[in-house]
PDB file of C-alpha atoms in Angstrom:
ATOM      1  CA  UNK E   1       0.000   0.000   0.000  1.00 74.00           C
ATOM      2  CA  UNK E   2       2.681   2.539   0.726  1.00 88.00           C
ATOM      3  CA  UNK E   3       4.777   2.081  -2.634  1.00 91.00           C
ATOM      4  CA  UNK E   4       0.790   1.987  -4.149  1.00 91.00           C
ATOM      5  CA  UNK E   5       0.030   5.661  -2.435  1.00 93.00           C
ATOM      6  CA  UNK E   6       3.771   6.936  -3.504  1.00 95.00           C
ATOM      7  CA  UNK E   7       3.176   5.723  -7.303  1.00 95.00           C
ATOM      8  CA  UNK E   8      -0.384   8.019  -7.238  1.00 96.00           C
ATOM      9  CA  UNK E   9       1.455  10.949  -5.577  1.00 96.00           C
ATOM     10  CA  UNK E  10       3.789  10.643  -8.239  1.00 97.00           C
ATOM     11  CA  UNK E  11       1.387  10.171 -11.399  1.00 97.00           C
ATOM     12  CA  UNK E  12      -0.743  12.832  -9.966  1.00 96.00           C
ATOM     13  CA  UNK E  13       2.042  15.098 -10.031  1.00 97.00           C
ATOM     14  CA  UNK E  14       3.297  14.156 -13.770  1.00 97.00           C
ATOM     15  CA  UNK E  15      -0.576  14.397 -14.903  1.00 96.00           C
ATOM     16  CA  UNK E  16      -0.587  18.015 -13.023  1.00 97.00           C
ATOM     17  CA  UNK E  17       2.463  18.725 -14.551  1.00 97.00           C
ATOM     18  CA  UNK E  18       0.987  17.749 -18.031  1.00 96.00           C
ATOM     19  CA  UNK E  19      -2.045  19.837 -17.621  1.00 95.00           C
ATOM     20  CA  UNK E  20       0.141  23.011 -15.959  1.00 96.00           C
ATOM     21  CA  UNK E  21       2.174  22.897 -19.108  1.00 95.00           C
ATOM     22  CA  UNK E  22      -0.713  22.707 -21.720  1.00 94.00           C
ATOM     23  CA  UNK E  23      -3.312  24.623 -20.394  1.00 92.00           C
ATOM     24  CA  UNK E  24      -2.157  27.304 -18.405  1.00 88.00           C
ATOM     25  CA  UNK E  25      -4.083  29.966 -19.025  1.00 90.00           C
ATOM     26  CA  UNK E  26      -7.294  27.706 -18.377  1.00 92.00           C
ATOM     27  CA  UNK E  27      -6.167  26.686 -14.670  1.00 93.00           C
ATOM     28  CA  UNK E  28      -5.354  28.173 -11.463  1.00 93.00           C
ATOM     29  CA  UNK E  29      -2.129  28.805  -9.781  1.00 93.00           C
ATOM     30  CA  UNK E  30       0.261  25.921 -10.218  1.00 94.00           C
ATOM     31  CA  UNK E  31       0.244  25.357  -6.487  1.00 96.00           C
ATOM     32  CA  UNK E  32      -3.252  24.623  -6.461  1.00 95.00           C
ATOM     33  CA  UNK E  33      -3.232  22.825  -9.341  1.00 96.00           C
ATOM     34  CA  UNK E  34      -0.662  20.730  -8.636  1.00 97.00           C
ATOM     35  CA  UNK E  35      -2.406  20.251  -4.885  1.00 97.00           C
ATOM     36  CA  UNK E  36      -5.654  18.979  -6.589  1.00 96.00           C
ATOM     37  CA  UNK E  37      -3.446  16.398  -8.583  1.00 96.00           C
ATOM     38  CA  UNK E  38      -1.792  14.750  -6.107  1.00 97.00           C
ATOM     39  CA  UNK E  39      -4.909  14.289  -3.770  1.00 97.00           C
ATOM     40  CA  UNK E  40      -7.061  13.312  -6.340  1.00 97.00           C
ATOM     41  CA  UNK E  41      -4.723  10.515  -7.115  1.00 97.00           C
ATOM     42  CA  UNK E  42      -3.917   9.763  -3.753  1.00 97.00           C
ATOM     43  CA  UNK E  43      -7.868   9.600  -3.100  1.00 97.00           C
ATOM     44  CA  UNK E  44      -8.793   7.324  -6.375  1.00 96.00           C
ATOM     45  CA  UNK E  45      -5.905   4.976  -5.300  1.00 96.00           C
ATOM     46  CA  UNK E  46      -7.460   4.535  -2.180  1.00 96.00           C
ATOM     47  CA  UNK E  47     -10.870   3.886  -3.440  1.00 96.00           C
ATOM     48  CA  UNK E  48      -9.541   1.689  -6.359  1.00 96.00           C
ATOM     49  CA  UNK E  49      -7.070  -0.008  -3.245  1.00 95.00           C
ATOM     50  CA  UNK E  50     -10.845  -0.396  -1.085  1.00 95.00           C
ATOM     51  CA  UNK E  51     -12.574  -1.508  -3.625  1.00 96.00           C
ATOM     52  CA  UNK E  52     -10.135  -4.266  -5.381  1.00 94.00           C
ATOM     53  CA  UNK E  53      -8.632  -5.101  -2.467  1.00 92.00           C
ATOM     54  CA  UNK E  54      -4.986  -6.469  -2.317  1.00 91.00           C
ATOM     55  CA  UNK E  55      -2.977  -7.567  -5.308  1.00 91.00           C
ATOM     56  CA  UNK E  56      -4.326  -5.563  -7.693  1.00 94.00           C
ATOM     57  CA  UNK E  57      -1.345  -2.522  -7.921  1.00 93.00           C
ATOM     58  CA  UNK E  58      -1.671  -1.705 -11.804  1.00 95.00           C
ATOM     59  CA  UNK E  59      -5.420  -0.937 -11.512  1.00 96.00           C
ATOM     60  CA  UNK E  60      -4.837   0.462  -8.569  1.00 95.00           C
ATOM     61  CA  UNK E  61      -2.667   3.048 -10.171  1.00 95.00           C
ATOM     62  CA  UNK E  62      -4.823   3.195 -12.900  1.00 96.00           C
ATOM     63  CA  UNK E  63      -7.750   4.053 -10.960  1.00 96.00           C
ATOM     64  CA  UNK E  64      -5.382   6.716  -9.275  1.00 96.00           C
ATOM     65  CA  UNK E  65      -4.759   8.337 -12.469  1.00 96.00           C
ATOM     66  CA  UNK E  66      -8.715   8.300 -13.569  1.00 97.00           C
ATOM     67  CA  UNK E  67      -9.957   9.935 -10.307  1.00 97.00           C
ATOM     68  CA  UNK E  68      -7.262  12.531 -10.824  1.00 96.00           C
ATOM     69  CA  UNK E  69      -7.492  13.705 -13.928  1.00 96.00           C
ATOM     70  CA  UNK E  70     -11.248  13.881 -13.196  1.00 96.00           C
ATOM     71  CA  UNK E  71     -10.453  16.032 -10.024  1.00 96.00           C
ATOM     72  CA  UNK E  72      -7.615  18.205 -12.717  1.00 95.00           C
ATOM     73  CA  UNK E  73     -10.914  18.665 -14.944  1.00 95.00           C
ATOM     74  CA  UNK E  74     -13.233  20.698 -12.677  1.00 95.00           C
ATOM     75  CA  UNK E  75     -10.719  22.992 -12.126  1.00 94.00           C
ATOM     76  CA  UNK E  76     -10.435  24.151 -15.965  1.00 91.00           C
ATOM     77  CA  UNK E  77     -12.457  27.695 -16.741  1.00 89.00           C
ATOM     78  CA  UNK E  78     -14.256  27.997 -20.282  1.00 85.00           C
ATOM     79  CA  UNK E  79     -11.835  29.640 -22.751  1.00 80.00           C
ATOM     80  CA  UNK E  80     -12.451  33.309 -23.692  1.00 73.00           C
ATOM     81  CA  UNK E  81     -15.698  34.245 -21.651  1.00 63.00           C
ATOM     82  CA  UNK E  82     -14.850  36.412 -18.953  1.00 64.00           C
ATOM     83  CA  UNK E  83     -16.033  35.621 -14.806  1.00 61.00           C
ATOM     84  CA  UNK E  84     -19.527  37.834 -14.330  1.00 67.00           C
ATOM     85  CA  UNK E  85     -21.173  38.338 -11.209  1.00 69.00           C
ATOM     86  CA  UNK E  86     -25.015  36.439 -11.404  1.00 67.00           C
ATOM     87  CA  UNK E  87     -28.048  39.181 -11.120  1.00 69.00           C
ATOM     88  CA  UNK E  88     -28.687  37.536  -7.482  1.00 73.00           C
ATOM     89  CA  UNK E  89     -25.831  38.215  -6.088  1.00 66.00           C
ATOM     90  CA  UNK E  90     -25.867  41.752  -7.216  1.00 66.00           C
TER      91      UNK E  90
END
């Protein structure tokens, strides 16, 4: 389990590295982005790890990788419309 959670860490990081790199001006700051990567691996490889059980390290990982690149998603803005304020909270 521990060489299972330091593999997510790790792929988390690349994939937040990947998305950092090509869509910058989409994301957050890198800290947060790269923060959101890392637990949302670290999260899917424990549910993946729950789920499976022991014995099952690649989908494990692979899980890892799904849940955070799912968690890297929701943190993407639309491309060229601008942040408005709603009329209710005017």
């Amino acid at each position: 389990m521990i060489w299972e959670s330091f593999g997510a860490a790790v792929l988390g990081l690349a994939l937040s590295w990947a998305a950092v790199r090509s869509l910058a001006d989409r994301l957050p700051s890198a800290r947060a982005v790269y923060l959101t990567g890392a637990l949302g691996a670290l999260f899917g490889a424990f549910l993946t790890h729950s789920a499976l059980g022991p014995g099952h390290g690649v989908a494990t990982l692979i899980g890892a990788v799904s849940v955070g690149a799912v968690t890297l998603s929701l943190l993407i803005r639309p491309r060229g419309r601008r942040l408005t304020r709603s009329a209710a909270a005017q």
